[in-house]
CSV table of C-alpha atoms (C1' of nucleotides) in Angstrom, one decimal:
chain,number,residue,atom,x,y,z
K,1,MET,CA,101.0,112.1,71.8
K,2,PRO,CA,103.5,113.5,74.3
K,3,GLU,CA,104.8,111.0,76.8
K,4,LEU,CA,108.4,111.1,78.1
K,5,PRO,CA,110.2,110.4,74.8
K,6,GLU,CA,108.1,113.0,73.0
K,7,VAL,CA,108.7,115.6,75.7
K,8,GLU,CA,112.4,114.8,75.8
K,9,ASN,CA,112.5,115.2,72.1
K,10,ALA,CA,110.7,118.6,72.4
K,11,ARG,CA,113.3,119.6,75.0
K,12,ARG,CA,116.2,118.7,72.8
K,13,CYS,CA,114.7,120.5,69.9
K,14,LEU,CA,114.4,123.7,72.0
K,15,ILE,CA,118.1,123.3,73.0
K,16,LYS,CA,119.1,122.7,69.4
K,17,ALA,CA,117.1,125.8,68.3
K,18,GLU,CA,119.2,127.8,70.8
K,19,LEU,CA,116.3,128.9,72.9
K,20,PRO,CA,118.6,129.3,75.9
K,21,GLY,CA,120.1,132.8,75.8
K,22,ARG,CA,117.0,134.4,74.3
K,23,ALA,CA,114.6,136.7,76.1
K,24,PHE,CA,110.8,136.7,75.9
K,25,THR,CA,109.4,140.0,74.7
K,26,LYS,CA,105.7,139.2,74.7
K,27,ALA,CA,103.2,136.4,75.5
K,28,ASP,CA,100.2,135.9,73.3
K,29,ILE,CA,97.8,133.5,75.1
K,30,GLY,CA,95.1,132.2,72.8
K,31,TRP,CA,93.3,130.0,75.3
K,32,ALA,CA,93.2,131.6,78.8
K,33,LYS,CA,92.4,128.4,80.6
K,34,SER,CA,95.8,127.0,79.8
K,35,VAL,CA,97.5,129.4,82.1
K,36,LYS,CA,97.1,128.1,85.7
K,37,THR,CA,99.4,130.4,87.6
K,38,PRO,CA,99.4,133.4,87.9
K,39,ASP,CA,96.5,135.3,86.4
K,40,LEU,CA,96.8,136.3,82.7
K,41,GLU,CA,97.9,139.9,83.3
K,42,GLU,CA,100.5,139.0,85.8
K,43,PHE,CA,101.7,136.2,83.6
K,44,ALA,CA,102.3,138.4,80.6
K,45,LEU,CA,104.0,141.0,82.8
K,46,GLY,CA,106.2,138.5,84.5
K,47,LEU,CA,107.3,136.7,81.4
K,48,ARG,CA,108.4,139.9,79.6
K,49,GLY,CA,112.2,140.3,79.7
K,50,GLY,CA,112.9,136.9,81.1
K,51,VAL,CA,116.1,135.3,79.6
K,52,VAL,CA,115.9,131.6,79.2
K,53,GLN,CA,118.7,129.9,81.1
K,54,ASP,CA,118.1,126.3,80.1
K,55,VAL,CA,115.5,123.7,79.1
K,56,HIS,CA,114.8,121.1,81.7
K,57,ARG,CA,112.4,118.2,81.8
K,58,ARG,CA,110.7,116.7,84.9
K,59,GLY,CA,108.5,113.8,83.8
K,60,LYS,CA,106.3,115.2,81.1
K,61,TYR,CA,106.9,118.8,82.2
K,62,ILE,CA,109.1,121.2,80.4
K,63,LEU,CA,110.8,123.8,82.7
K,64,LEU,CA,112.4,127.0,81.4
K,65,PRO,CA,114.3,128.8,84.2
K,66,LEU,CA,114.2,132.6,83.5
K,67,VAL,CA,116.3,135.4,84.8
K,68,ASN,CA,115.3,139.0,84.4
K,69,GLY,CA,117.4,142.2,84.7
K,70,GLU,CA,117.1,142.3,88.5
K,71,SER,CA,118.4,138.7,88.6
K,72,GLU,CA,115.1,137.5,89.9
K,73,THR,CA,114.6,133.9,88.9
K,74,ARG,CA,111.3,132.4,87.7
K,75,THR,CA,110.4,129.3,85.9
K,76,LEU,CA,108.1,128.9,83.0
K,77,ILE,CA,106.5,125.4,83.2
K,78,LEU,CA,104.8,123.9,80.2
K,79,HIS,CA,102.8,120.6,80.0
K,80,LEU,CA,101.8,119.5,76.6
K,81,GLY,CA,98.7,117.6,77.6
K,82,MET,CA,97.3,115.1,75.1
K,83,SER,CA,98.0,116.9,71.9
K,84,GLY,CA,100.6,119.6,72.6
K,85,GLY,CA,103.8,120.5,70.7
K,86,LEU,CA,106.4,123.1,70.9
K,87,SER,CA,108.6,124.8,68.2
K,88,VAL,CA,110.8,127.8,67.7
K,89,GLN,CA,110.2,129.6,64.4
K,90,PRO,CA,110.7,132.9,62.7
K,91,ARG,CA,107.7,135.1,63.3
K,92,THR,CA,107.2,135.2,59.5
K,93,ASN,CA,106.6,131.5,59.2
K,94,PRO,CA,103.1,130.4,58.4
K,95,MET,CA,101.1,129.8,61.6
K,96,HIS,CA,99.8,126.3,62.1
K,97,PRO,CA,96.1,126.6,62.8
K,98,LEU,CA,96.3,124.7,66.1
K,99,VAL,CA,98.9,127.0,67.7
K,100,ARG,CA,97.2,128.3,70.8
K,101,HIS,CA,99.9,130.4,72.3
K,102,THR,CA,103.0,132.3,71.0
K,103,PHE,CA,105.9,133.6,73.1
K,104,SER,CA,107.8,136.2,71.1
K,105,LEU,CA,111.6,136.2,71.4
K,106,ASP,CA,114.2,139.0,71.2
K,107,ASP,CA,115.6,137.7,67.9
K,108,GLY,CA,112.6,137.8,65.6
K,109,ARG,CA,111.6,134.3,66.4
K,110,GLU,CA,108.8,132.9,68.6
K,111,LEU,CA,108.1,129.9,70.8
K,112,ARG,CA,104.9,128.3,69.5
K,113,PHE,CA,102.7,126.1,71.6
K,114,GLU,CA,100.4,124.0,69.5
K,115,ASP,CA,97.6,122.3,71.4
K,116,GLY,CA,94.6,121.1,69.4
K,117,ARG,CA,92.8,119.6,72.3
K,118,LYS,CA,93.5,122.4,74.8
K,119,PHE,CA,94.6,120.1,77.5
K,120,GLY,CA,98.0,121.8,77.8
K,121,LYS,CA,98.9,123.8,80.9
K,122,ILE,CA,101.2,126.7,81.6
K,123,TRP,CA,102.6,128.1,84.9
K,124,LEU,CA,105.0,130.9,85.8
K,125,VAL,CA,106.3,130.4,89.3
K,126,SER,CA,109.2,131.3,91.6
K,127,ASP,CA,109.4,127.7,92.9
K,128,PRO,CA,108.4,124.8,90.6
K,129,SER,CA,107.7,122.6,93.6
K,130,GLU,CA,104.7,124.8,94.3
K,131,VAL,CA,102.9,123.4,91.3
K,132,LEU,CA,104.6,120.1,90.3
K,133,PRO,CA,102.9,117.0,91.5
K,134,PRO,CA,104.9,114.2,93.2
K,135,LEU,CA,107.1,112.6,90.5
K,136,SER,CA,109.2,109.4,90.7
K,137,PRO,CA,112.9,109.6,89.9
K,138,ASP,CA,113.4,110.0,86.2
K,139,PRO,CA,113.5,106.5,84.5
K,140,LEU,CA,116.3,107.8,82.2
K,141,GLU,CA,118.6,108.9,85.0
K,142,GLY,CA,118.9,105.6,86.9
K,143,GLY,CA,116.9,106.6,89.9
K,144,LEU,CA,114.0,104.4,89.1
K,145,THR,CA,115.6,101.2,90.3
K,146,PRO,CA,113.8,97.9,90.6
K,147,GLN,CA,113.8,98.4,94.4
K,148,VAL,CA,112.2,101.9,94.0
K,149,LEU,CA,109.6,100.5,91.7
K,150,ALA,CA,108.8,97.5,93.9
K,151,LYS,CA,108.3,99.8,96.9
K,152,SER,CA,105.8,101.9,94.9
K,153,LEU,CA,103.8,98.9,93.9
K,154,GLU,CA,103.8,97.4,97.4
K,155,GLY,CA,100.3,96.6,98.6
K,156,ARG,CA,98.7,98.0,95.5
K,157,ASN,CA,95.9,95.8,94.0
K,158,ALA,CA,95.1,98.0,91.0
K,159,PRO,CA,96.0,96.7,87.5
K,160,ILE,CA,99.7,97.2,86.9
K,161,LYS,CA,98.9,99.1,83.7
K,162,ALA,CA,96.9,101.7,85.7
K,163,LEU,CA,99.7,102.1,88.2
K,164,LEU,CA,102.4,102.6,85.6
K,165,LEU,CA,100.4,105.6,84.5
K,166,GLU,CA,100.7,107.3,87.9
K,167,GLN,CA,103.4,109.9,87.6
K,168,SER,CA,104.5,109.4,91.2
K,169,ILE,CA,105.3,105.8,90.2
K,170,VAL,CA,106.9,106.3,86.8
K,171,ALA,CA,107.4,109.9,85.9
K,172,GLY,CA,106.8,110.5,82.2
K,173,MET,CA,105.0,107.2,81.6
K,174,GLY,CA,101.9,107.4,79.3
K,175,ASN,CA,99.4,105.0,77.8
K,176,LEU,CA,101.5,103.9,74.9
K,177,TYR,CA,104.8,103.2,76.6
K,178,ALA,CA,103.0,101.6,79.5
K,179,ASP,CA,101.6,99.0,77.0
K,180,GLU,CA,105.0,98.8,75.3
K,181,SER,CA,106.9,98.2,78.6
K,182,LEU,CA,104.4,95.5,79.7
K,183,PHE,CA,104.8,93.9,76.2
K,184,LEU,CA,108.6,93.8,76.5
K,185,ALA,CA,108.4,92.4,80.0
K,186,GLY,CA,105.8,89.8,79.0
K,187,ILE,CA,103.3,90.9,81.7
K,188,ASN,CA,99.6,91.1,81.3
K,189,PRO,CA,98.4,94.7,81.8
K,190,THR,CA,95.3,93.6,83.8
K,191,ARG,CA,97.3,91.8,86.5
K,192,SER,CA,97.2,93.2,90.0
K,193,ALA,CA,100.5,94.9,90.9
K,194,ALA,CA,100.6,93.2,94.2
K,195,GLY,CA,100.6,89.9,92.5
K,196,LEU,CA,103.8,90.5,90.6
K,197,THR,CA,106.9,88.5,91.6
K,198,GLY,CA,110.2,90.2,92.3
K,199,GLU,CA,111.6,88.8,89.2
K,200,GLU,CA,108.7,90.3,87.1
K,201,ILE,CA,109.2,93.7,88.7
K,202,ASP,CA,112.9,93.5,87.8
K,203,ARG,CA,112.0,92.7,84.2
K,204,LEU,CA,109.4,95.4,84.1
K,205,GLN,CA,111.8,98.0,85.4
K,206,GLN,CA,114.3,97.0,82.7
K,207,SER,CA,111.6,97.1,80.0
K,208,ILE,CA,110.5,100.6,81.0
K,209,VAL,CA,114.0,101.9,80.7
K,210,ASN,CA,114.5,100.0,77.4
K,211,ALA,CA,111.2,101.2,75.9
K,212,LEU,CA,111.8,104.8,76.7
K,213,THR,CA,115.5,104.8,75.7
K,214,ALA,CA,114.8,103.1,72.3
K,215,SER,CA,112.1,105.6,71.4
K,216,ILE,CA,114.3,108.6,72.3
K,217,GLU,CA,117.1,107.1,70.1
K,218,LYS,CA,114.6,107.1,67.2
K,219,TYR,CA,113.7,110.7,67.8
K,220,GLU,CA,117.4,111.5,68.0
K,221,THR,CA,118.1,110.1,64.6
K,222,ALA,CA,114.9,111.7,63.1
K,223,ARG,CA,115.8,115.1,64.5
K,224,ASP,CA,119.3,114.9,63.0
K,225,GLU,CA,118.0,114.0,59.6
K,226,SER,CA,115.1,116.4,59.4
K,227,TRP,CA,116.4,119.5,61.2
K,228,PRO,CA,115.1,122.2,61.3
K,229,ASP,CA,111.7,120.7,60.7
K,230,PRO,CA,110.8,118.9,63.9
K,231,PRO,CA,110.4,115.2,63.5
K,232,ARG,CA,106.9,114.2,63.1
K,233,ALA,CA,105.4,111.7,65.6
K,234,LEU,CA,107.1,108.4,65.0
K,235,THR,CA,106.3,104.9,66.0
K,236,GLY,CA,108.5,104.5,69.0
K,237,TRP,CA,107.0,101.2,70.1
K,238,THR,CA,107.1,97.7,68.8
K,239,HIS,CA,103.7,96.3,69.8
K,240,PRO,CA,100.7,96.6,67.5
K,241,ARG,CA,97.7,98.7,68.6
K,242,THR,CA,95.1,96.9,66.6
K,243,GLU,CA,92.8,94.2,67.8
K,244,GLY,CA,93.8,90.9,66.1
K,245,ALA,CA,97.1,92.2,64.7
K,246,PRO,CA,99.9,89.6,64.8
K,247,CYS,CA,102.2,89.6,67.8
K,248,PRO,CA,105.8,90.4,66.7
K,249,ARG,CA,107.0,87.6,69.0
K,250,CYS,CA,104.6,84.7,68.6
K,251,ASN,CA,102.6,85.8,65.6
K,252,GLY,CA,99.4,85.2,67.6
K,253,PRO,CA,96.5,87.7,67.6
K,254,PHE,CA,96.7,90.8,69.8
K,255,THR,CA,93.9,91.7,72.2
K,256,GLY,CA,92.4,95.1,72.6
K,257,THR,CA,90.7,96.0,75.9
K,258,ARG,CA,90.3,98.9,78.3
K,259,VAL,CA,92.1,99.3,81.6
K,260,ARG,CA,90.7,102.2,83.7
K,261,GLY,CA,89.1,103.5,80.5
K,262,ARG,CA,92.4,103.6,78.6
K,263,GLY,CA,92.9,101.8,75.3
K,264,THR,CA,95.1,98.8,76.1
K,265,TYR,CA,96.7,96.2,73.7
K,266,TYR,CA,98.5,93.1,74.6
K,267,CYS,CA,99.4,89.6,73.5
K,268,PRO,CA,97.3,87.1,75.6
K,269,LYS,CA,99.9,84.4,74.8
K,270,CYS,CA,103.2,86.2,75.5
K,271,GLN,CA,101.6,88.3,78.3
K,272,GLY,CA,99.5,85.6,79.8
C,1,DA,C1',94.4,105.2,101.4
C,2,DG,C1',93.4,103.1,97.4
C,3,DT,C1',90.4,102.7,93.6
C,4,DA,C1',87.3,103.9,89.9
C,5,DC,C1',84.8,107.2,87.2
C,6,DG,C1',83.5,111.5,85.0
C,7,DT,C1',85.2,115.6,83.0
C,8,DC,C1',87.8,119.0,80.4
C,9,DC,C1',88.3,119.9,74.7
C,10,DT,C1',88.6,119.4,69.6
C,11,DG,C1',90.6,117.1,65.6
C,12,DA,C1',91.0,112.9,63.2
C,13,DT,C1',89.2,108.7,61.9
C,14,DC,C1',85.6,105.2,61.3
C,15,DG,C1',81.4,103.3,59.6
C,16,DC,C1',77.3,103.7,57.1
B,1,DT,C1',81.6,111.9,49.0
B,2,DG,C1',79.2,113.2,53.1
B,3,DC,C1',78.1,113.1,57.8
B,4,DG,C1',77.2,111.7,62.4
B,5,DA,C1',79.4,108.8,65.9
B,6,DT,C1',83.3,107.5,68.1
B,7,DC,C1',88.0,107.6,69.6
B,8,DA,C1',92.4,109.8,71.1
B,9,DG,C1',98.8,109.0,73.6
B,10,DG,C1',96.8,113.3,80.2
B,11,DA,C1',95.5,114.6,84.6
B,12,DC,C1',92.6,116.0,88.1
B,13,DG,C1',88.4,116.3,91.2
B,14,DT,C1',85.1,113.7,93.3
B,15,DA,C1',82.9,109.8,95.5
B,16,DC,C1',82.8,105.3,97.4
DNA sequence: AGTACGTCCTGATCGC
DNA sequence: TGCGATCAGGACGTAC
């Protein structure tokens, strides 16, 4: 589930749970392959004693800058993959069966990393740029202007939907919000990026920002209402994801197809 | 370089 | 109700 809005929601939950200021006392890794850097032993050793300074997000990555007693700084980086989720809970709370990793804190709570499909990833590094892939400016912080987007799409003949999923083009974009952005912009997901007009790219850029912002707002409300239970996954998009379902705009039937192997839904009439 | 495909995993859901 | 088949919202390595 985690795309930019879900990861941003997770980030805000960790802030609200007052994770910053706490120190890690222990790492319990339940699926070794999740830890990419360094090796397991060094990871557990390096994490111990680290005091969380803040919770940042870069695209779909959560970054926890840590400082230990000797004022050495490292960063714990988490990627939630396809099915990951994070929560901070008292150690005594019942453990969800899909929690793969737990990071004990110095106040009797622990950071829990749930990851049913085991596609999540974890790094502990001195310099995040060692492991982070190239990412576009964050769509929520104004850096992803129509000009920047147009430049990224220049000369690219792949379907626009496929390119929106590239994190170097739109950091944080995922399959669902790609469909939603294209629906809002009225653009067919299968069209070649190079064939888009300047006006369409402008509309697409605006739709990307709108789609992500609207979803985050929904999470914001849900979090306030349901705290401390993290908001369940909510429907942060407006287009249907069922073949034949009525288009919210023209009432015509939605089409389901595959673009680069990913489930793709669009209105053939509004997104001709 | 750009594009397309297979692969890593298991839980949830669908159809018979 | 039970059970096998299919599907899932990410990302990367590989090959053309």
